[in-house]
Amino acid sequence: MHYVAPAAQPHAEDHFQSTEAVRDVVIGLSDGLTVPFALAAGLSGAVSSAHIIVLAGLAEIAAGSIAMGLGGYLAARGDAEHYASELAREQQEVVNRPDDEAEEIYQIFDRYAVPREAAAPVLAALERNHTAYVDFMMRFELGLERPAPSRASRSALTIAASYVAGGLVPLLPYMFVGPAASFVPDTVAALKLSVFITLFALAFFGALKGRLVGTGGLRSALQTTLIGGAAAAAAYTLARLLNAHTS
């Protein structure tokens, strides 16, 4: 009998790819959970009307989601315009300054301890393919990746939607004050429940983010919880001090 070696299993690269989408969700959710939470906590230290707190919170969520979405759109548009500008410049330099570009190729490979004689065939192959040459220089000389055509609008919508989703979490307890008084009797009880729910959401979101990007679930959960809790505590304390000073 002849020994038959088992077929080699294909190697699967387990790398997370959707970094831009995760970044947008992180930006929207982290601010959405933190800012309305701090606002609601601060107002709870100054007013006793859950109706006012909810209205102010919803107004802040609306304004914040628009501002954050617009900021994400402009940032993505800026990245796309920067890439287009650098691409046009690189396309000209590859044609008009071939010796300088060839030297930059050698310098790139030198960073990876690849000698010139080993890099020369790669340079020759790139010089025969203008598109690949320019793409190589964009990636390895400038560190730029071609942005997706719909990146700006998708980033704006993702950030805005994440902000709204996060911002509604700390306001939920205040929405049940009054008609459902047996569940949440007053704003003090609503504040306590909001603190519990929001800190739990911050911890869960932070842990999930840490698992996705590979930075550690526990560490990320602690960071997001401490930052959100500190912001809310500062807003609540400041509102109480100002209210006591003016009353």
PDB file of C-alpha atoms in Angstrom:
ATOM      1  CA  MET A   1       0.000   0.000   0.000  1.00  0.00           C
ATOM      2  CA  HIS A   2       1.208   3.449  -0.846  1.00  0.00           C
ATOM      3  CA  TYR A   3       0.799   6.226   1.657  1.00  0.00           C
ATOM      4  CA  VAL A   4      -1.330   9.052   0.318  1.00  0.00           C
ATOM      5  CA  ALA A   5      -0.712  12.355   1.974  1.00  0.00           C
ATOM      6  CA  PRO A   6      -3.867  14.166   2.993  1.00  0.00           C
ATOM      7  CA  ALA A   7      -4.802  17.118   0.860  1.00  0.00           C
ATOM      8  CA  ALA A   8      -3.559  20.365   2.251  1.00  0.00           C
ATOM      9  CA  GLN A   9      -6.280  22.455   3.785  1.00  0.00           C
ATOM     10  CA  PRO A  10      -6.567  25.950   2.296  1.00  0.00           C
ATOM     11  CA  HIS A  11      -5.263  28.638   4.619  1.00  0.00           C
ATOM     12  CA  ALA A  12      -7.956  31.125   5.557  1.00  0.00           C
ATOM     13  CA  GLU A  13      -6.847  34.573   6.618  1.00  0.00           C
ATOM     14  CA  ASP A  14      -8.933  35.577   9.630  1.00  0.00           C
ATOM     15  CA  HIS A  15      -8.532  39.330   9.358  1.00  0.00           C
ATOM     16  CA  PHE A  16     -11.273  41.829   9.964  1.00  0.00           C
ATOM     17  CA  GLN A  17     -11.964  43.790   6.780  1.00  0.00           C
ATOM     18  CA  SER A  18     -14.772  46.281   7.436  1.00  0.00           C
ATOM     19  CA  THR A  19     -12.644  48.760   9.365  1.00  0.00           C
ATOM     20  CA  GLU A  20     -14.237  51.868   7.833  1.00  0.00           C
ATOM     21  CA  ALA A  21     -17.780  50.722   8.597  1.00  0.00           C
ATOM     22  CA  VAL A  22     -16.802  49.798  12.158  1.00  0.00           C
ATOM     23  CA  ARG A  23     -15.123  53.172  12.586  1.00  0.00           C
ATOM     24  CA  ASP A  24     -18.318  54.942  11.527  1.00  0.00           C
ATOM     25  CA  VAL A  25     -20.454  52.848  13.882  1.00  0.00           C
ATOM     26  CA  VAL A  26     -17.993  53.453  16.720  1.00  0.00           C
ATOM     27  CA  ILE A  27     -18.045  57.213  16.133  1.00  0.00           C
ATOM     28  CA  GLY A  28     -21.837  57.383  15.964  1.00  0.00           C
ATOM     29  CA  LEU A  29     -22.649  55.012  18.817  1.00  0.00           C
ATOM     30  CA  SER A  30     -20.013  56.264  21.234  1.00  0.00           C
ATOM     31  CA  ASP A  31     -21.088  59.886  20.836  1.00  0.00           C
ATOM     32  CA  GLY A  32     -24.775  58.926  20.715  1.00  0.00           C
ATOM     33  CA  LEU A  33     -24.544  57.048  23.984  1.00  0.00           C
ATOM     34  CA  THR A  34     -22.364  59.627  25.718  1.00  0.00           C
ATOM     35  CA  VAL A  35     -23.676  63.085  24.750  1.00  0.00           C
ATOM     36  CA  PRO A  36     -27.458  62.567  25.270  1.00  0.00           C
ATOM     37  CA  PHE A  37     -26.635  60.582  28.410  1.00  0.00           C
ATOM     38  CA  ALA A  38     -24.621  63.492  29.787  1.00  0.00           C
ATOM     39  CA  LEU A  39     -27.360  65.944  28.745  1.00  0.00           C
ATOM     40  CA  ALA A  40     -30.131  63.933  30.396  1.00  0.00           C
ATOM     41  CA  ALA A  41     -28.076  63.483  33.554  1.00  0.00           C
ATOM     42  CA  GLY A  42     -27.238  67.185  33.642  1.00  0.00           C
ATOM     43  CA  LEU A  43     -30.874  68.221  33.185  1.00  0.00           C
ATOM     44  CA  SER A  44     -31.922  65.770  35.894  1.00  0.00           C
ATOM     45  CA  GLY A  45     -29.759  67.747  38.265  1.00  0.00           C
ATOM     46  CA  ALA A  46     -31.519  70.992  37.359  1.00  0.00           C
ATOM     47  CA  VAL A  47     -35.158  70.216  36.465  1.00  0.00           C
ATOM     48  CA  SER A  48     -37.740  67.712  37.648  1.00  0.00           C
ATOM     49  CA  SER A  49     -39.762  67.497  34.434  1.00  0.00           C
ATOM     50  CA  ALA A  50     -39.218  64.306  32.467  1.00  0.00           C
ATOM     51  CA  HIS A  51     -41.076  65.889  29.548  1.00  0.00           C
ATOM     52  CA  ILE A  52     -38.475  68.668  29.268  1.00  0.00           C
ATOM     53  CA  ILE A  53     -35.617  66.173  29.527  1.00  0.00           C
ATOM     54  CA  VAL A  54     -37.072  63.994  26.769  1.00  0.00           C
ATOM     55  CA  LEU A  55     -37.731  66.966  24.461  1.00  0.00           C
ATOM     56  CA  ALA A  56     -34.263  68.359  25.033  1.00  0.00           C
ATOM     57  CA  GLY A  57     -32.734  64.938  24.512  1.00  0.00           C
ATOM     58  CA  LEU A  58     -34.618  64.331  21.255  1.00  0.00           C
ATOM     59  CA  ALA A  59     -33.650  67.783  19.987  1.00  0.00           C
ATOM     60  CA  GLU A  60     -30.023  67.068  20.796  1.00  0.00           C
ATOM     61  CA  ILE A  61     -30.194  63.679  19.064  1.00  0.00           C
ATOM     62  CA  ALA A  62     -31.664  65.284  15.937  1.00  0.00           C
ATOM     63  CA  ALA A  63     -29.064  68.050  15.846  1.00  0.00           C
ATOM     64  CA  GLY A  64     -26.220  65.756  16.841  1.00  0.00           C
ATOM     65  CA  SER A  65     -27.012  63.091  14.253  1.00  0.00           C
ATOM     66  CA  ILE A  66     -27.175  65.709  11.479  1.00  0.00           C
ATOM     67  CA  ALA A  67     -23.930  67.330  12.595  1.00  0.00           C
ATOM     68  CA  MET A  68     -22.125  64.010  13.015  1.00  0.00           C
ATOM     69  CA  GLY A  69     -23.427  62.687   9.698  1.00  0.00           C
ATOM     70  CA  LEU A  70     -22.395  65.865   7.913  1.00  0.00           C
ATOM     71  CA  GLY A  71     -18.984  65.678   9.525  1.00  0.00           C
ATOM     72  CA  GLY A  72     -18.565  62.092   8.360  1.00  0.00           C
ATOM     73  CA  TYR A  73     -19.656  63.045   4.848  1.00  0.00           C
ATOM     74  CA  LEU A  74     -17.227  65.956   4.625  1.00  0.00           C
ATOM     75  CA  ALA A  75     -14.380  63.866   6.025  1.00  0.00           C
ATOM     76  CA  ALA A  76     -14.993  61.087   3.495  1.00  0.00           C
ATOM     77  CA  ARG A  77     -15.303  63.614   0.672  1.00  0.00           C
ATOM     78  CA  GLY A  78     -12.051  65.195   1.777  1.00  0.00           C
ATOM     79  CA  ASP A  79     -10.325  61.800   1.710  1.00  0.00           C
ATOM     80  CA  ALA A  80     -11.661  61.136  -1.804  1.00  0.00           C
ATOM     81  CA  GLU A  81     -10.542  64.549  -3.069  1.00  0.00           C
ATOM     82  CA  HIS A  82      -7.111  64.105  -1.507  1.00  0.00           C
ATOM     83  CA  TYR A  83      -6.766  60.689  -3.144  1.00  0.00           C
ATOM     84  CA  ALA A  84      -7.800  62.070  -6.556  1.00  0.00           C
ATOM     85  CA  SER A  85      -5.298  64.921  -6.260  1.00  0.00           C
ATOM     86  CA  GLU A  86      -2.431  62.616  -5.293  1.00  0.00           C
ATOM     87  CA  LEU A  87      -3.415  60.128  -8.015  1.00  0.00           C
ATOM     88  CA  ALA A  88      -3.223  62.802 -10.709  1.00  0.00           C
ATOM     89  CA  ARG A  89       0.160  63.957  -9.431  1.00  0.00           C
ATOM     90  CA  GLU A  90       1.520  60.411  -9.272  1.00  0.00           C
ATOM     91  CA  GLN A  91       0.320  59.629 -12.796  1.00  0.00           C
ATOM     92  CA  GLN A  92       2.288  62.606 -14.100  1.00  0.00           C
ATOM     93  CA  GLU A  93       5.427  61.800 -12.116  1.00  0.00           C
ATOM     94  CA  VAL A  94       5.543  58.209 -13.352  1.00  0.00           C
ATOM     95  CA  VAL A  95       5.650  59.527 -16.927  1.00  0.00           C
ATOM     96  CA  ASN A  96       7.661  62.733 -16.510  1.00  0.00           C
ATOM     97  CA  ARG A  97      10.119  61.675 -13.792  1.00  0.00           C
ATOM     98  CA  PRO A  98      10.775  57.946 -14.330  1.00  0.00           C
ATOM     99  CA  ASP A  99      14.247  57.974 -12.746  1.00  0.00           C
ATOM    100  CA  ASP A 100      12.993  59.608  -9.545  1.00  0.00           C
ATOM    101  CA  GLU A 101      10.076  57.178  -9.349  1.00  0.00           C
ATOM    102  CA  ALA A 102      12.390  54.217  -9.921  1.00  0.00           C
ATOM    103  CA  GLU A 103      14.584  55.402  -7.061  1.00  0.00           C
ATOM    104  CA  GLU A 104      11.513  55.648  -4.834  1.00  0.00           C
ATOM    105  CA  ILE A 105      10.659  52.045  -5.746  1.00  0.00           C
ATOM    106  CA  TYR A 106      14.110  50.944  -4.601  1.00  0.00           C
ATOM    107  CA  GLN A 107      13.710  52.921  -1.371  1.00  0.00           C
ATOM    108  CA  ILE A 108      10.369  51.249  -0.678  1.00  0.00           C
ATOM    109  CA  PHE A 109      11.877  47.795  -1.074  1.00  0.00           C
ATOM    110  CA  ASP A 110      14.913  48.832   0.942  1.00  0.00           C
ATOM    111  CA  ARG A 111      12.597  49.378   3.927  1.00  0.00           C
ATOM    112  CA  TYR A 112      11.818  45.653   3.731  1.00  0.00           C
ATOM    113  CA  ALA A 113      15.508  44.695   3.364  1.00  0.00           C
ATOM    114  CA  VAL A 114      15.086  43.772  -0.310  1.00  0.00           C
ATOM    115  CA  PRO A 115      18.295  44.543  -2.257  1.00  0.00           C
ATOM    116  CA  ARG A 116      18.252  46.496  -5.516  1.00  0.00           C
ATOM    117  CA  GLU A 117      19.132  43.544  -7.684  1.00  0.00           C
ATOM    118  CA  ALA A 118      16.123  41.633  -6.305  1.00  0.00           C
ATOM    119  CA  ALA A 119      13.814  44.639  -6.712  1.00  0.00           C
ATOM    120  CA  ALA A 120      14.926  45.410 -10.285  1.00  0.00           C
ATOM    121  CA  PRO A 121      12.694  42.736 -11.950  1.00  0.00           C
ATOM    122  CA  VAL A 122       9.694  44.034 -10.001  1.00  0.00           C
ATOM    123  CA  LEU A 123      10.466  47.579 -11.134  1.00  0.00           C
ATOM    124  CA  ALA A 124      10.756  46.417 -14.743  1.00  0.00           C
ATOM    125  CA  ALA A 125       7.391  44.650 -14.529  1.00  0.00           C
ATOM    126  CA  LEU A 126       5.731  47.727 -13.029  1.00  0.00           C
ATOM    127  CA  GLU A 127       7.170  49.978 -15.715  1.00  0.00           C
ATOM    128  CA  ARG A 128       5.411  47.840 -18.312  1.00  0.00           C
ATOM    129  CA  ASN A 129       2.063  48.338 -16.525  1.00  0.00           C
ATOM    130  CA  HIS A 130       1.366  52.018 -15.974  1.00  0.00           C
ATOM    131  CA  THR A 131      -1.834  51.454 -13.952  1.00  0.00           C
ATOM    132  CA  ALA A 132      -0.197  48.942 -11.623  1.00  0.00           C
ATOM    133  CA  TYR A 133       2.846  51.224 -11.255  1.00  0.00           C
ATOM    134  CA  VAL A 134       0.710  54.158 -10.125  1.00  0.00           C
ATOM    135  CA  ASP A 135      -1.370  51.965  -7.803  1.00  0.00           C
ATOM    136  CA  PHE A 136       1.803  50.551  -6.240  1.00  0.00           C
ATOM    137  CA  MET A 137       3.151  54.036  -5.562  1.00  0.00           C
ATOM    138  CA  MET A 138      -0.166  55.202  -4.120  1.00  0.00           C
ATOM    139  CA  ARG A 139      -0.238  52.295  -1.720  1.00  0.00           C
ATOM    140  CA  PHE A 140       3.379  51.916  -0.662  1.00  0.00           C
ATOM    141  CA  GLU A 141       4.834  55.390  -1.141  1.00  0.00           C
ATOM    142  CA  LEU A 142       1.880  57.492   0.027  1.00  0.00           C
ATOM    143  CA  GLY A 143      -0.059  54.920   2.065  1.00  0.00           C
ATOM    144  CA  LEU A 144      -3.339  55.746   0.324  1.00  0.00           C
ATOM    145  CA  GLU A 145      -6.151  53.334  -0.572  1.00  0.00           C
ATOM    146  CA  ARG A 146      -8.704  54.117  -3.258  1.00  0.00           C
ATOM    147  CA  PRO A 147     -11.950  55.133  -1.477  1.00  0.00           C
ATOM    148  CA  ALA A 148     -15.210  53.481  -2.481  1.00  0.00           C
ATOM    149  CA  PRO A 149     -17.372  55.641  -4.783  1.00  0.00           C
ATOM    150  CA  SER A 150     -20.275  55.775  -2.301  1.00  0.00           C
ATOM    151  CA  ARG A 151     -18.070  56.083   0.761  1.00  0.00           C
ATOM    152  CA  ALA A 152     -19.144  59.630   1.720  1.00  0.00           C
ATOM    153  CA  SER A 153     -22.911  59.062   1.691  1.00  0.00           C
ATOM    154  CA  ARG A 154     -22.609  55.655   3.337  1.00  0.00           C
ATOM    155  CA  SER A 155     -20.392  57.078   6.076  1.00  0.00           C
ATOM    156  CA  ALA A 156     -22.856  59.921   6.743  1.00  0.00           C
ATOM    157  CA  LEU A 157     -25.839  57.581   7.007  1.00  0.00           C
ATOM    158  CA  THR A 158     -23.997  55.064   9.181  1.00  0.00           C
ATOM    159  CA  ILE A 159     -22.762  57.679  11.638  1.00  0.00           C
ATOM    160  CA  ALA A 160     -26.122  59.456  11.830  1.00  0.00           C
ATOM    161  CA  ALA A 161     -28.109  56.226  12.310  1.00  0.00           C
ATOM    162  CA  SER A 162     -25.662  54.980  14.946  1.00  0.00           C
ATOM    163  CA  TYR A 163     -25.904  58.291  16.778  1.00  0.00           C
ATOM    164  CA  VAL A 164     -29.712  58.098  16.869  1.00  0.00           C
ATOM    165  CA  ALA A 165     -29.653  54.473  18.035  1.00  0.00           C
ATOM    166  CA  GLY A 166     -27.191  55.260  20.796  1.00  0.00           C
ATOM    167  CA  GLY A 167     -28.882  58.487  21.829  1.00  0.00           C
ATOM    168  CA  LEU A 168     -32.283  56.897  22.416  1.00  0.00           C
ATOM    169  CA  VAL A 169     -30.887  54.467  24.998  1.00  0.00           C
ATOM    170  CA  PRO A 170     -30.365  56.926  27.894  1.00  0.00           C
ATOM    171  CA  LEU A 171     -33.707  58.652  27.173  1.00  0.00           C
ATOM    172  CA  LEU A 172     -35.866  55.516  27.371  1.00  0.00           C
ATOM    173  CA  PRO A 173     -36.423  55.618  31.175  1.00  0.00           C
ATOM    174  CA  TYR A 174     -37.544  59.269  31.037  1.00  0.00           C
ATOM    175  CA  MET A 175     -40.172  58.369  28.437  1.00  0.00           C
ATOM    176  CA  PHE A 176     -41.941  56.178  31.008  1.00  0.00           C
ATOM    177  CA  VAL A 177     -42.192  58.810  33.736  1.00  0.00           C
ATOM    178  CA  GLY A 178     -45.797  59.987  34.295  1.00  0.00           C
ATOM    179  CA  PRO A 179     -48.242  57.675  32.489  1.00  0.00           C
ATOM    180  CA  ALA A 180     -46.380  54.636  33.726  1.00  0.00           C
ATOM    181  CA  ALA A 181     -45.610  56.097  37.135  1.00  0.00           C
ATOM    182  CA  SER A 182     -45.760  52.699  38.788  1.00  0.00           C
ATOM    183  CA  PHE A 183     -42.755  51.692  36.660  1.00  0.00           C
ATOM    184  CA  VAL A 184     -40.671  54.900  36.822  1.00  0.00           C
ATOM    185  CA  PRO A 185     -42.179  57.192  39.477  1.00  0.00           C
ATOM    186  CA  ASP A 186     -39.996  60.298  38.992  1.00  0.00           C
ATOM    187  CA  THR A 187     -36.932  61.716  37.259  1.00  0.00           C
ATOM    188  CA  VAL A 188     -34.649  60.526  40.051  1.00  0.00           C
ATOM    189  CA  ALA A 189     -35.698  56.955  39.418  1.00  0.00           C
ATOM    190  CA  ALA A 190     -35.428  57.568  35.676  1.00  0.00           C
ATOM    191  CA  LEU A 191     -31.898  58.893  36.117  1.00  0.00           C
ATOM    192  CA  LYS A 192     -30.842  55.827  38.097  1.00  0.00           C
ATOM    193  CA  LEU A 193     -32.344  53.505  35.496  1.00  0.00           C
ATOM    194  CA  SER A 194     -30.778  55.561  32.687  1.00  0.00           C
ATOM    195  CA  VAL A 195     -27.357  55.290  34.342  1.00  0.00           C
ATOM    196  CA  PHE A 196     -27.698  51.520  34.644  1.00  0.00           C
ATOM    197  CA  ILE A 197     -28.978  50.987  31.097  1.00  0.00           C
ATOM    198  CA  THR A 198     -26.485  53.335  29.469  1.00  0.00           C
ATOM    199  CA  LEU A 199     -23.459  52.030  31.335  1.00  0.00           C
ATOM    200  CA  PHE A 200     -24.492  48.499  30.394  1.00  0.00           C
ATOM    201  CA  ALA A 201     -24.896  49.568  26.758  1.00  0.00           C
ATOM    202  CA  LEU A 202     -21.507  51.299  26.812  1.00  0.00           C
ATOM    203  CA  ALA A 203     -19.855  48.201  28.264  1.00  0.00           C
ATOM    204  CA  PHE A 204     -21.549  45.882  25.759  1.00  0.00           C
ATOM    205  CA  PHE A 205     -20.710  48.162  22.832  1.00  0.00           C
ATOM    206  CA  GLY A 206     -17.119  48.553  23.983  1.00  0.00           C
ATOM    207  CA  ALA A 207     -16.663  44.811  24.398  1.00  0.00           C
ATOM    208  CA  LEU A 208     -18.126  44.145  20.956  1.00  0.00           C
ATOM    209  CA  LYS A 209     -15.904  46.782  19.383  1.00  0.00           C
ATOM    210  CA  GLY A 210     -12.857  45.327  21.095  1.00  0.00           C
ATOM    211  CA  ARG A 211     -13.673  41.839  19.855  1.00  0.00           C
ATOM    212  CA  LEU A 212     -14.202  43.049  16.281  1.00  0.00           C
ATOM    213  CA  VAL A 213     -11.024  45.088  15.965  1.00  0.00           C
ATOM    214  CA  GLY A 214      -8.922  42.742  18.089  1.00  0.00           C
ATOM    215  CA  THR A 215      -7.996  45.139  20.905  1.00  0.00           C
ATOM    216  CA  GLY A 216      -9.560  43.081  23.698  1.00  0.00           C
ATOM    217  CA  GLY A 217     -13.178  43.069  24.812  1.00  0.00           C
ATOM    218  CA  LEU A 218     -12.609  43.782  28.515  1.00  0.00           C
ATOM    219  CA  ARG A 219     -10.190  46.657  27.945  1.00  0.00           C
ATOM    220  CA  SER A 220     -12.436  48.332  25.372  1.00  0.00           C
ATOM    221  CA  ALA A 221     -15.520  47.854  27.567  1.00  0.00           C
ATOM    222  CA  LEU A 222     -13.799  49.526  30.525  1.00  0.00           C
ATOM    223  CA  GLN A 223     -12.615  52.433  28.379  1.00  0.00           C
ATOM    224  CA  THR A 224     -16.002  53.231  26.874  1.00  0.00           C
ATOM    225  CA  THR A 225     -17.810  52.802  30.203  1.00  0.00           C
ATOM    226  CA  LEU A 226     -15.409  55.045  32.116  1.00  0.00           C
ATOM    227  CA  ILE A 227     -15.480  57.784  29.467  1.00  0.00           C
ATOM    228  CA  GLY A 228     -19.269  57.800  29.173  1.00  0.00           C
ATOM    229  CA  GLY A 229     -19.762  57.620  32.928  1.00  0.00           C
ATOM    230  CA  ALA A 230     -17.275  60.419  33.569  1.00  0.00           C
ATOM    231  CA  ALA A 231     -18.988  62.684  31.017  1.00  0.00           C
ATOM    232  CA  ALA A 232     -22.411  62.102  32.556  1.00  0.00           C
ATOM    233  CA  ALA A 233     -21.118  62.572  36.119  1.00  0.00           C
ATOM    234  CA  ALA A 234     -19.439  65.845  35.186  1.00  0.00           C
ATOM    235  CA  ALA A 235     -22.582  67.161  33.473  1.00  0.00           C
ATOM    236  CA  TYR A 236     -24.820  66.139  36.385  1.00  0.00           C
ATOM    237  CA  THR A 237     -22.503  67.706  38.988  1.00  0.00           C
ATOM    238  CA  LEU A 238     -22.151  70.937  37.022  1.00  0.00           C
ATOM    239  CA  ALA A 239     -25.917  71.246  36.553  1.00  0.00           C
ATOM    240  CA  ARG A 240     -26.527  70.661  40.276  1.00  0.00           C
ATOM    241  CA  LEU A 241     -23.954  73.299  41.210  1.00  0.00           C
ATOM    242  CA  LEU A 242     -25.341  75.860  38.783  1.00  0.00           C
ATOM    243  CA  ASN A 243     -28.906  75.160  39.877  1.00  0.00           C
ATOM    244  CA  ALA A 244     -27.989  75.548  43.555  1.00  0.00           C
ATOM    245  CA  HIS A 245     -26.118  78.784  42.807  1.00  0.00           C
ATOM    246  CA  THR A 246     -28.985  80.396  40.897  1.00  0.00           C
ATOM    247  CA  SER A 247     -31.806  79.242  43.198  1.00  0.00           C
TER     248      SER A 247
END
